[in-house]
Coordinates of C-alpha atoms and ligand atoms in Angstrom, one line a residue:
X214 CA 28.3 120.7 -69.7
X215 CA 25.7 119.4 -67.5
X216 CA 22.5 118.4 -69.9
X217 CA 19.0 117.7 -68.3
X218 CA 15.9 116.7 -69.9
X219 CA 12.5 115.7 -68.6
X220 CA 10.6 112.8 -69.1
X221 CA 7.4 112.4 -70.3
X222 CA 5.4 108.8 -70.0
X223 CA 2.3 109.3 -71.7
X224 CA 0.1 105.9 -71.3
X225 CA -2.8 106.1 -74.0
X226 CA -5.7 104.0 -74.4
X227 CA -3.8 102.5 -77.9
X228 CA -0.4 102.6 -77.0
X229 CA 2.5 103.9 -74.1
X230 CA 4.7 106.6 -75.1
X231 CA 7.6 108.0 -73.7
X232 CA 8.8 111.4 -75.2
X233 CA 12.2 113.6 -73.9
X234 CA 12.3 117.2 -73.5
X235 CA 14.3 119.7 -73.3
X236 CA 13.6 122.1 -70.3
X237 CA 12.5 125.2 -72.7
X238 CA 10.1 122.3 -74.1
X239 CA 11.8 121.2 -76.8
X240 CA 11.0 117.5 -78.4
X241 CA 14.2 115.9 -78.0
X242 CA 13.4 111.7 -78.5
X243 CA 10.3 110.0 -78.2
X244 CA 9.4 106.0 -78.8
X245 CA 6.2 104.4 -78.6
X246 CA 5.0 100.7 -78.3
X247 CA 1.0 99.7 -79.1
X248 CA -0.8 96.6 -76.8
X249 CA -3.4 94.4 -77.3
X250 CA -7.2 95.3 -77.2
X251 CA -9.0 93.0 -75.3
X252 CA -12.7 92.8 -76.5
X253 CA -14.7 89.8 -74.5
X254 CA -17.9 90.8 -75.7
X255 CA -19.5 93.2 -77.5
X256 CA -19.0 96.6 -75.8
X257 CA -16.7 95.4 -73.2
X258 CA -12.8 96.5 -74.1
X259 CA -10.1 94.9 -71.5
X260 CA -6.2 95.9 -71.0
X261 CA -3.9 93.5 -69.8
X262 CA -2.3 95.4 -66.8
X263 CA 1.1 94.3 -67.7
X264 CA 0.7 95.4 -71.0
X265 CA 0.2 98.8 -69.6
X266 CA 3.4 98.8 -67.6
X267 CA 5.9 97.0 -70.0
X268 CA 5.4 98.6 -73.2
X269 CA 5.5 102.3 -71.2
X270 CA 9.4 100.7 -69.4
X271 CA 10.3 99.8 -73.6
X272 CA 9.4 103.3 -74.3
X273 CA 11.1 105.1 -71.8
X274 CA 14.2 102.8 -73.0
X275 CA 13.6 103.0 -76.6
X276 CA 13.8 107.0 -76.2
X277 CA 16.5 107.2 -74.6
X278 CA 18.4 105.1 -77.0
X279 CA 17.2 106.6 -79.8
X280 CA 18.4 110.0 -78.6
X281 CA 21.6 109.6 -76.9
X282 CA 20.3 110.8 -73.7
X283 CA 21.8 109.2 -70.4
X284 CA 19.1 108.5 -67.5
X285 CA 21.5 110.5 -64.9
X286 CA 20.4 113.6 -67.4
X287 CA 16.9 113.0 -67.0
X288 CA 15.8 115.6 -64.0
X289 CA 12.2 114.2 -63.8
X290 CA 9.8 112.5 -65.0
X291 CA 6.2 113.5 -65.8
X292 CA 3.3 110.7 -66.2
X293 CA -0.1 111.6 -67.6
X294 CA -2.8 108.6 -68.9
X295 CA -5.8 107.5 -70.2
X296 CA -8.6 108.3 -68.2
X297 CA -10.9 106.6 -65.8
X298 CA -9.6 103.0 -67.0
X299 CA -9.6 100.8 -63.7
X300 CA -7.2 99.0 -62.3
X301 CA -7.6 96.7 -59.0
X302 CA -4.1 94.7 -57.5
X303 CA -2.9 92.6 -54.1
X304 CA -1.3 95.8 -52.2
X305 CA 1.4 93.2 -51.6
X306 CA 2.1 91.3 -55.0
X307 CA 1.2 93.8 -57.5
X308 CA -1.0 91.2 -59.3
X309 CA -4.1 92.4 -60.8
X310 CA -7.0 90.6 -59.5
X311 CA -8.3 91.1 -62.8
X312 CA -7.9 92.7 -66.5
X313 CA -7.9 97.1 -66.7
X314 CA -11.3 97.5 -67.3
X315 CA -11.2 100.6 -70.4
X316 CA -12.8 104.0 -69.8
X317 CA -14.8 102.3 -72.9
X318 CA -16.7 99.8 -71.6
X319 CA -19.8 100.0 -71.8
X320 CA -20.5 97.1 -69.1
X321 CA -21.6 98.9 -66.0
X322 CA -24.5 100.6 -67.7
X323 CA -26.9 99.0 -66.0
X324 CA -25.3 99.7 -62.6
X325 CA -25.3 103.5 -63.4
X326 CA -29.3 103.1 -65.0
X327 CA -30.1 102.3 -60.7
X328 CA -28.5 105.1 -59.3
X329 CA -30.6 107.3 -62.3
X330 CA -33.5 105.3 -61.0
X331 CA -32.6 105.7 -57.2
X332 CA -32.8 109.8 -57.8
X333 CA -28.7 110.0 -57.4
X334 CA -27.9 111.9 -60.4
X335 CA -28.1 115.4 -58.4
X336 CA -25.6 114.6 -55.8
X337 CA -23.5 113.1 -58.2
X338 CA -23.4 116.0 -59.8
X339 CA -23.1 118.4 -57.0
X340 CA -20.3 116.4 -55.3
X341 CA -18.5 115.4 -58.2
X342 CA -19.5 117.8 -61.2
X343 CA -19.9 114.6 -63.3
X344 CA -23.2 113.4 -64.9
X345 CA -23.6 110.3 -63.7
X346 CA -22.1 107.5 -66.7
X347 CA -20.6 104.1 -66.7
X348 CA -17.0 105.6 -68.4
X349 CA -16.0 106.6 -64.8
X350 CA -14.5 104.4 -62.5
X351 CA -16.4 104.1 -59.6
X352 CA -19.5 101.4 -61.1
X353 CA -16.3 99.8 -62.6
X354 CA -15.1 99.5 -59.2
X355 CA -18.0 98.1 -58.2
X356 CA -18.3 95.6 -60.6
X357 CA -14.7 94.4 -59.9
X358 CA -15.3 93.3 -56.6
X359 CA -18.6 91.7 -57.4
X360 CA -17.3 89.6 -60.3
X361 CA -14.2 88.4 -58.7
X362 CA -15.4 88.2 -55.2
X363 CA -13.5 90.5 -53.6
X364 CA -15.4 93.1 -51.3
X365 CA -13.7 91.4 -47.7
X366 CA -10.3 91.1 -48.9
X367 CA -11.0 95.3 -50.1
X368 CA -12.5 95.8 -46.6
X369 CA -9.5 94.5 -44.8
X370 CA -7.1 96.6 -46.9
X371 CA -5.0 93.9 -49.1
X372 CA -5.9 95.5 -52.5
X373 CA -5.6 98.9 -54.1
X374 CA -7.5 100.2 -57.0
X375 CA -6.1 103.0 -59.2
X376 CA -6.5 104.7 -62.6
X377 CA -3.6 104.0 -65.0
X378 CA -1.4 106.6 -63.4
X379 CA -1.7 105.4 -60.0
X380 CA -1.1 101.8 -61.6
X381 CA 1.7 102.6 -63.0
X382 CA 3.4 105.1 -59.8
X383 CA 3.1 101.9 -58.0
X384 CA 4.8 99.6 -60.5
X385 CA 7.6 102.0 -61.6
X386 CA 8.5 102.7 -58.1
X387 CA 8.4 99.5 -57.0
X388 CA 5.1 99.4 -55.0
X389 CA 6.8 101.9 -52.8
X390 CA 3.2 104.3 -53.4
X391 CA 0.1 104.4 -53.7
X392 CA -1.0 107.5 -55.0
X393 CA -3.2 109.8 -57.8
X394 CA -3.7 113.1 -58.4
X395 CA -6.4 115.5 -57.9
X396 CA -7.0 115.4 -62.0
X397 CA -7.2 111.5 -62.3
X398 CA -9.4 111.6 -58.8
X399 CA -12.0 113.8 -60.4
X400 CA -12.8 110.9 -63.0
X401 CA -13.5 108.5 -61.3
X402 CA -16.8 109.4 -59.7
X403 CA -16.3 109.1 -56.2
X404 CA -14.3 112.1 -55.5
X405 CA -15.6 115.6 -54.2
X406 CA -15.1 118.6 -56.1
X407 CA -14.5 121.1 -53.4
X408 CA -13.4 119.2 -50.3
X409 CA -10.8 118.0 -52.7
X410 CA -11.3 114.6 -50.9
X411 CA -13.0 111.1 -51.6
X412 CA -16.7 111.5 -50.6
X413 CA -17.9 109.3 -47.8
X414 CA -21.8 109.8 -48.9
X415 CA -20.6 108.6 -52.4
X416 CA -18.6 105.4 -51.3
X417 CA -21.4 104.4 -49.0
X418 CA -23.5 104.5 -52.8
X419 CA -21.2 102.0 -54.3
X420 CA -19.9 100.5 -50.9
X421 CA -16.6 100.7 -51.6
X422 CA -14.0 101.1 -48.4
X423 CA -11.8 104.0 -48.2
X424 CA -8.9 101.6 -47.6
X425 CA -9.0 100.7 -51.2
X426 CA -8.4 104.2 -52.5
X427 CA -4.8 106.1 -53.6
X428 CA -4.0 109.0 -51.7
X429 CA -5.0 112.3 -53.6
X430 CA -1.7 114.1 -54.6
X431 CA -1.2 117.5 -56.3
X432 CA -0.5 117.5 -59.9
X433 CA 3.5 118.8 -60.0
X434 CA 5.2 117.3 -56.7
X435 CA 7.4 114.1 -56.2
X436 CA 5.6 110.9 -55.2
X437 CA 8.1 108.8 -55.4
X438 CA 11.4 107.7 -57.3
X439 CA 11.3 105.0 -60.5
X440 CA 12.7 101.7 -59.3
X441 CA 16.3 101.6 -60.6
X442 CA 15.4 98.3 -62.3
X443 CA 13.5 100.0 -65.1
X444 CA 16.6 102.3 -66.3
X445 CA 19.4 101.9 -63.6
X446 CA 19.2 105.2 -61.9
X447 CA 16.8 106.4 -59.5
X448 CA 14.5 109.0 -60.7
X449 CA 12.1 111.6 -59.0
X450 CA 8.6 111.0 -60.6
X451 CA 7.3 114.7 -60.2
X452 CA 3.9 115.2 -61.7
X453 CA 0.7 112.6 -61.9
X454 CA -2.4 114.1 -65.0
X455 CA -4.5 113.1 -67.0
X456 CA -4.4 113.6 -70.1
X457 CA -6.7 116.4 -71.1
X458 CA -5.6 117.9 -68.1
X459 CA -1.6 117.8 -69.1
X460 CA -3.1 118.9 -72.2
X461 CA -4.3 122.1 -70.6
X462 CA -1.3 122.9 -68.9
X463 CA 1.2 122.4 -72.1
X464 CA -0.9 124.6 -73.9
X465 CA -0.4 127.2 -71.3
X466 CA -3.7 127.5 -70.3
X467 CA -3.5 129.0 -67.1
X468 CA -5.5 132.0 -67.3
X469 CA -9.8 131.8 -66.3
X470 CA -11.0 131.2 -69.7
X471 CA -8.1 130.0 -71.8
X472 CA -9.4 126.9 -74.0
X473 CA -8.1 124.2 -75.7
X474 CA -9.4 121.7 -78.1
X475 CA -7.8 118.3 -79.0
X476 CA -8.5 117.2 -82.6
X477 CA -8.4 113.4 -82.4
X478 CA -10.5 110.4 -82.9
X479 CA -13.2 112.6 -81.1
X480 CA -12.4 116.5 -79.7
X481 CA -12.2 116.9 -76.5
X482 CA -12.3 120.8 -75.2
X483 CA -11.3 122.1 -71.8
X484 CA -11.5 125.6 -70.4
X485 CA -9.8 126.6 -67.5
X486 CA -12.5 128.4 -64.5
X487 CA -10.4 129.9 -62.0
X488 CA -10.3 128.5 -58.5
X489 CA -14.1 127.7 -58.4
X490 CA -15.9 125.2 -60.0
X491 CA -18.6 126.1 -62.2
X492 CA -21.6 124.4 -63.1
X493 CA -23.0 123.9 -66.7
X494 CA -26.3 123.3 -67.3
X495 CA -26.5 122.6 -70.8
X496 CA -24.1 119.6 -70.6
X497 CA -20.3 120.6 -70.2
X498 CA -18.8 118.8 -67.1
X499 CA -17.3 120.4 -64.6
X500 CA -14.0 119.0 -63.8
X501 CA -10.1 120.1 -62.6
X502 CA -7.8 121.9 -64.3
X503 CA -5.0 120.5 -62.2
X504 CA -4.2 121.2 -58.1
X505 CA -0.4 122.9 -57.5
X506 CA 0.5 123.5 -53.9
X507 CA -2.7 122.4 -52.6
X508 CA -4.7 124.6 -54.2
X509 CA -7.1 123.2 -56.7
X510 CA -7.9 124.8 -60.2
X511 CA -11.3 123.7 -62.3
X512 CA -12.2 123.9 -65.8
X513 CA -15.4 122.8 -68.0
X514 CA -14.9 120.0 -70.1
X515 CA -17.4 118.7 -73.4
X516 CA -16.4 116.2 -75.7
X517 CA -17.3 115.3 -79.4
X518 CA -18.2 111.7 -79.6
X519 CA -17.2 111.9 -83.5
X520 CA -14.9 113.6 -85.1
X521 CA -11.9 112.1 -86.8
X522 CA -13.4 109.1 -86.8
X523 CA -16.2 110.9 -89.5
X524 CA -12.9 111.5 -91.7
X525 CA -11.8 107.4 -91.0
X526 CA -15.6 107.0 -92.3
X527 CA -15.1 108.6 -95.5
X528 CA -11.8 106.5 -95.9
X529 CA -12.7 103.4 -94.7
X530 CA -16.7 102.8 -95.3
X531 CA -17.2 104.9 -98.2
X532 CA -13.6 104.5 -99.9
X533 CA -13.8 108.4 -101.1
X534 CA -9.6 108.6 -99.9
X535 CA -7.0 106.5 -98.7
X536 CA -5.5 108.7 -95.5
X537 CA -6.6 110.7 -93.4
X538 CA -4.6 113.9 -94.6
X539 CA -6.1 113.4 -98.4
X540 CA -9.2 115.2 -97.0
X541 CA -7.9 118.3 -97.3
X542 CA -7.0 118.2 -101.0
X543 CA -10.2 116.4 -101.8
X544 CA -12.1 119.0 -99.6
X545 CA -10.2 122.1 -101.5
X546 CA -11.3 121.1 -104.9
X547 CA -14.8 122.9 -103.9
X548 CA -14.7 126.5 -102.6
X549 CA -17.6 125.7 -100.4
X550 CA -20.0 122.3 -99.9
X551 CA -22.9 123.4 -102.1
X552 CA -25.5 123.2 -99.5
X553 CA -24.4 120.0 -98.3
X554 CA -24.5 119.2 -94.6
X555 CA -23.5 116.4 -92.4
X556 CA -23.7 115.6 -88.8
X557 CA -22.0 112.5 -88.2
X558 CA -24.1 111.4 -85.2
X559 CA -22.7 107.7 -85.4
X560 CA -23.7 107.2 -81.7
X561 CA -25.6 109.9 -80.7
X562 CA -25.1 113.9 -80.0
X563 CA -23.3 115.2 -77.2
X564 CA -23.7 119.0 -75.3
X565 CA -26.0 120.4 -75.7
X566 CA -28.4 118.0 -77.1
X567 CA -28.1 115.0 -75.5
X568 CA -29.6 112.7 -77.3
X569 CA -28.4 108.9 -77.7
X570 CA -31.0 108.1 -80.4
X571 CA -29.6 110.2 -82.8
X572 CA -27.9 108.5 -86.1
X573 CA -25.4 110.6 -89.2
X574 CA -27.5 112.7 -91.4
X575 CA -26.5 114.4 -94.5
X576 CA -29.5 116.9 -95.9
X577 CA -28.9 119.3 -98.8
X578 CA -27.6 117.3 -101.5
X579 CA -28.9 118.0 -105.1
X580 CA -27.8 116.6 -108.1
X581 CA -24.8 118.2 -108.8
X582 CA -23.1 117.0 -105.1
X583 CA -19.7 115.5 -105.1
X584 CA -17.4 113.6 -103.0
X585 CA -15.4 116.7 -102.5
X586 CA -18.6 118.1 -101.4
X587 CA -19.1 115.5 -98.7
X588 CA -15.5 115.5 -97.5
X589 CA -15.6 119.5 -96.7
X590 CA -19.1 118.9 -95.4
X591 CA -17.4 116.2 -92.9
X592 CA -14.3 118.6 -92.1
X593 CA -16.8 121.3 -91.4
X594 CA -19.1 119.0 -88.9
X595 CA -16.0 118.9 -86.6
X596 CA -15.2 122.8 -86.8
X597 CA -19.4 122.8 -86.1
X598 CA -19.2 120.3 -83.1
X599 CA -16.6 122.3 -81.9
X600 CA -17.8 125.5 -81.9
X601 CA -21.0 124.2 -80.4
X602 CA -19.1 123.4 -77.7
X603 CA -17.2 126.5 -77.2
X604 CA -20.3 128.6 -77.6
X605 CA -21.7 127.1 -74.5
X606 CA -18.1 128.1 -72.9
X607 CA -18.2 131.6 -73.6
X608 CA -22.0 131.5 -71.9
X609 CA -21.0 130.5 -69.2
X610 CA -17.7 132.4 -69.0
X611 CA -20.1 135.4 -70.0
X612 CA -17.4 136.4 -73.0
X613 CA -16.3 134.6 -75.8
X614 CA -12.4 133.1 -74.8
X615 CA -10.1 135.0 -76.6
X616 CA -8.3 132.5 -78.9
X617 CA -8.3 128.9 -79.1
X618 CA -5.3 126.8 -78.3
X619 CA -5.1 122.9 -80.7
X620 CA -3.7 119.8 -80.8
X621 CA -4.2 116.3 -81.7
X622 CA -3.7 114.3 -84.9
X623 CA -6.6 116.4 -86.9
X624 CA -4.9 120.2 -87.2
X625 CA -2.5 118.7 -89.4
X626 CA -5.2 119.6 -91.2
X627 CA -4.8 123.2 -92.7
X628 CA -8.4 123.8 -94.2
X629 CA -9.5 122.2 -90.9
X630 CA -8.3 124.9 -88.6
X631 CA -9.3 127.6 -91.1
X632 CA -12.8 126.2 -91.1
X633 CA -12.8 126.4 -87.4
X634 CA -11.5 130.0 -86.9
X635 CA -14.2 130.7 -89.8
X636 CA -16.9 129.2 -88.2
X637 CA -16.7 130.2 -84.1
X638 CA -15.0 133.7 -85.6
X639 CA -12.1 133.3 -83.3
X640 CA -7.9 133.4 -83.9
X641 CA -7.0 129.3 -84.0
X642 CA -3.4 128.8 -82.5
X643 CA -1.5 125.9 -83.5
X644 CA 1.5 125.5 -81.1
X645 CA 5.1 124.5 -82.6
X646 CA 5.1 121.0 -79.9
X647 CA 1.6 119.2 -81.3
X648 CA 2.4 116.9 -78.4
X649 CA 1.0 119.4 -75.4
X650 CA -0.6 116.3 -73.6
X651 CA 3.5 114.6 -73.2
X652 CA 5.0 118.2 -72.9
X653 CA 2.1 119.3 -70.0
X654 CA 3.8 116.4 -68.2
X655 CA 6.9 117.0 -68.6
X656 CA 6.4 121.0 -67.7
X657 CA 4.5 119.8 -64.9
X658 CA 7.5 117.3 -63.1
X659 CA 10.1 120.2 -64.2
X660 CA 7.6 122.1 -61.6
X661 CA 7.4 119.2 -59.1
X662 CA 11.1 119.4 -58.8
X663 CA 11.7 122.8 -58.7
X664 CA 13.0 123.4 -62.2
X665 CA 10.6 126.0 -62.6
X666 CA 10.1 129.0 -60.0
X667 CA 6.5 128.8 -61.1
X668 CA 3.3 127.4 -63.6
X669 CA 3.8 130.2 -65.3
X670 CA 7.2 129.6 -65.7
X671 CA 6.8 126.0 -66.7
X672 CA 3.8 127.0 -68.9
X673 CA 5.4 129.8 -70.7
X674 CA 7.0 127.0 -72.8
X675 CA 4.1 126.8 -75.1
X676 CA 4.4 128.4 -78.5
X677 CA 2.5 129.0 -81.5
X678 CA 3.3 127.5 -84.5
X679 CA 0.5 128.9 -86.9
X680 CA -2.0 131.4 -86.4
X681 CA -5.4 130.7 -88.3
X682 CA -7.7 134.1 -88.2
X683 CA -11.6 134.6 -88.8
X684 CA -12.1 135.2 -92.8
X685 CA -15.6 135.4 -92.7
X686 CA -18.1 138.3 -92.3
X687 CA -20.6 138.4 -89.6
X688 CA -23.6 137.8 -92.1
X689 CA -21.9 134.5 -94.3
X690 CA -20.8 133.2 -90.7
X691 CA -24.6 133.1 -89.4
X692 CA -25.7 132.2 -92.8
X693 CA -23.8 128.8 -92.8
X694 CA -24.7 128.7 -88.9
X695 CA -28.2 128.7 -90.0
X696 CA -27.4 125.8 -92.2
X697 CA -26.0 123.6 -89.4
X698 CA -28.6 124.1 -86.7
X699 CA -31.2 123.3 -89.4
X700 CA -29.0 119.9 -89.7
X701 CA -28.9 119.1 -86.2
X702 CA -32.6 119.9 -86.4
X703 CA -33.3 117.7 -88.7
X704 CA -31.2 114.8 -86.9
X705 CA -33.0 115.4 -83.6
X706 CA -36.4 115.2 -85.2
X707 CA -35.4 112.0 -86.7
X708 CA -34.4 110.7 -83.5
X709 CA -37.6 111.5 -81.8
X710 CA -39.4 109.1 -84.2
X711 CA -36.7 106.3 -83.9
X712 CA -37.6 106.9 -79.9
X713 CA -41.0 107.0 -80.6
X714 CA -40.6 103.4 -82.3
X715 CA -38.1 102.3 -79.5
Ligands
ADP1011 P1 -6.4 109.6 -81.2 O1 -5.5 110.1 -80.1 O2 -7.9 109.8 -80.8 O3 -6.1 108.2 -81.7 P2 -5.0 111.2 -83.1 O4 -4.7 112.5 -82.3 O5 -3.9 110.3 -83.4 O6 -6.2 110.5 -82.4 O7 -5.7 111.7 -84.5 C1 -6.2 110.7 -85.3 C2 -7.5 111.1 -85.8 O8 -7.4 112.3 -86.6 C3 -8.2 110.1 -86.8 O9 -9.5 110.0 -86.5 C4 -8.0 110.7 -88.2 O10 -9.1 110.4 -89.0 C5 -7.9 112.2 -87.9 N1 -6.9 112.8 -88.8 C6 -5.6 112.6 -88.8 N2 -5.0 113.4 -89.7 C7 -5.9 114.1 -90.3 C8 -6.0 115.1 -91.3 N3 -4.9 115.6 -91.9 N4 -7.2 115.7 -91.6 C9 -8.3 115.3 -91.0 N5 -8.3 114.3 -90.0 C10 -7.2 113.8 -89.7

């Protein structure tokens, strides 16, 4: 019998992955290899490109090993990436004129401080439904060419820039393509929304030529075939996303206002719009869902700066457990946190408050508080980030979404996703693959090659795992509700004095 699989790289900012499916999306074999963080100074994080490309050729060979699969079974493959991390090489040699500067990096703040100050945040905005911030690639682009002298050789078309996916199309085919996709494009700052194109106006901003740029691709389609080198055999590469986005589509979030949150280090929380692309005032970014056959699909996106990483607090800086997962028991030995409320504004609040001067505040503790206390009180503050989020997604959907789809390393967490369904009063679905971001890639090159008559048919896939349903009444849900916002209050107010100081 003729077996096929698909093939998911999935290049992270941490480490490469490769992961097999099976076409009715089943985890077959999966490897993965960590690199080096480079950290030149203080707020600066570096990749070495190689790095990027090596460890993600050991993964795809490590996988296959491990399972027994033969690379003639493996009917496409699907890559999806960090985001926004930029990457600029010699069109001819491959060679990086310098290290992958990390979505990260904090060092082209002052570039993006100008254009606030030249009155460019607007068409930013309009053009590219982004608010204007150094973690997208264009001021990264800039600085590039600036620091290494480059901006004549870029005008005469001998190098290429590219996010990690289009770094790594033209590596594992050889430097046969130069590509991206329409998901990647829409991070990096320079490419328009609705003319699904890279925006002249905006290149003019940052000066950089056109002749630099990948050619925009759809999401599912082949753009080229991996260079037989890597695992001897010759195979279509069929879909290009990032990784929110690929996250998206394995959860089957094809419908206008289907959502999905990823539980990780922070959350990040996509909603799918339709074919338009809607603009947010209070925060959420508008962005792309993913473009099949030419026609583009949008989504809002909002992100919570902290949210594992408050659990990795309480392990690491207070000592209160030793893993991650120990939160939960500590957390259950309290039926509720006793008043106790934290919001872990480490580096300031996101949608919709917006405000960088904000630092973690716990209120509410009396004498009686315990660690269990503060570990539910931490587990709750990402169910309360989260919801905050989604609450300014049903505004602007003008309904509240009708379940909300998870992944990521936090809804291991049982009490977690409880806490969430509790809290936004909405049914939490847990999906049987937690790896939606490699199995959205996968889905997605089945798709580029014709495996699947449809998205629909490549999304249908998805399955849920674990339903978590709304256990509390209207009244105890606003009660507590009450008790966050009075929080975030009180961390706002705080950060208007440490403003007020400078
Ligand atoms: P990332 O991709 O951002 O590295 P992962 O998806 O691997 O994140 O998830 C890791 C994060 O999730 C860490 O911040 C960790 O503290 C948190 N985490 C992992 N397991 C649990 C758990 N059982 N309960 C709560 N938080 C968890």
């Amino acid at each position: 019998m003729n077996r096929q699989f698909l093939l998911a790289l999935d290049q992270g900012t941490t480490s490469s992955r490769a992961i097999v499916f099976t076409p009715e999306g089943r985890l077959s074999a999966s490897a993965a290899f960590e690199f080096t963080q480079h950290y030149p100074q203080p707020g600066w994080v570096e990749h070495e490109p190689m790095d990027l490309v090596d460890t993600t050729v050991r993964a795809m060979r490590q996988a296959l090993s491990t399972g027994g699969i033969q690379p003639k079974e493996i009917a496409a493959i699907g890559i999806t990436n960090q985001r926004e991390t930029t990457l600029i090489w010699d069109r001819k040699t491959g060679q990086a004129i310098h290290r992958a500067i990390v979505w990260q990096c904090r060092r082209t703040a002052p570039i993006i401080e100008r254009l606030k100050q030249d009155g460019l945040t607007e068409m930013i905005r309009d053009k590219t439904g982004l608010v204007p911030d150094a973690y997208f690639s264009a001021s990264k682009i800039r600085w590039l060419l600036d620091q290494t002298g480059t901006q004549a050789r870029a005008e005469r078309g001998e190098l290429c820039f590219g996010t990690v996916d289009s770094f790594l199309a033209w590596h594992l085919t050889g430097g046969q393509t130069h590509v991206t996709d329409a998901t990647n494009a829409a991070r990096t700052m320079l490419f328009n929304l609705k003319e699904q194109d890279w925006d002249d106006d905006l290149l003019r901003v940052f000066n950089i030529p056109r002749v630099l740029l990948p050619q925009v691709k759809d999401t599912a389609g082949v753009i080229g075939t991996l260079d037989e080198r890597c695992l001897g055999q010759a195979i279509p590469i069929a879909a290009l996303a990032g990784d929110q986005h690929a996250a998206l589509f394995g959860q089957g979030c094809l419908e206008e206002g289907a959502v999905k949150n990823t539980y990780g280090t922070g959350c990040f929380m996509l909603m799918n719009t339709g074919a338009r692309p809607v603009r947010d005032e209070r925060g959420l970014l508008t962005t792309m869902a993913w473009r099949l056959n030419g026609k583009p699909m949008y989504a809002l996106e909002g992100s919570v700066f902290v949210a594992g990483a408050a659990i990795q607090w309480l392990r690491d800086e207070l000592g209160l457990i030793s893993t991650a997962a120990q939160s939960e028991q500590l957390a259950s030995q309290v039926p509720d946190t006793a008043g106790v409320c934290f919001v872990p504004a480490f580096t300031g609040l996101g949608a919709p408050h917006w405000d960088m001067y904000a630092r973690g505040t716990l209120t509410g503790f009396s004498r009686g508080a315990k660690a269990a206390h503060l570990a539910r009180a931490a587990l709750e503050s990402i169910a309360f980030q989260s919801n905050d989020l989604l609450q300014l997604m049903a505004a602007s959907l003008g309904r509240a979404p009708e379940a909300l789809r998870v992944d990521g390393g936090a809804t291991a967490n049982d009490l977690l996703m409880q806490m969430q369904a509790d809290i936004s009063g909405i049914t939490v679905l847990r999906p049987q693959v937690r790896e939606t971001t490699a199995l959205g890639a996968a889905l997605l090159a089945g798709l580029g090659v014709g495996m699947f008559s449809s998205p629909a048919q490549a999304a249908g896939k998805w399955r849920p795992e674990c339903a978590f349903t709304p256990a509390w009444d209207a009244q105890l849900r606003q009660e507590r509700l009450r008790d966050w916002n009075r929080a975030v209050r009180t961390t706002l107010f705080e950060a208007s004095l440490r403003r007020e100081k400078g």
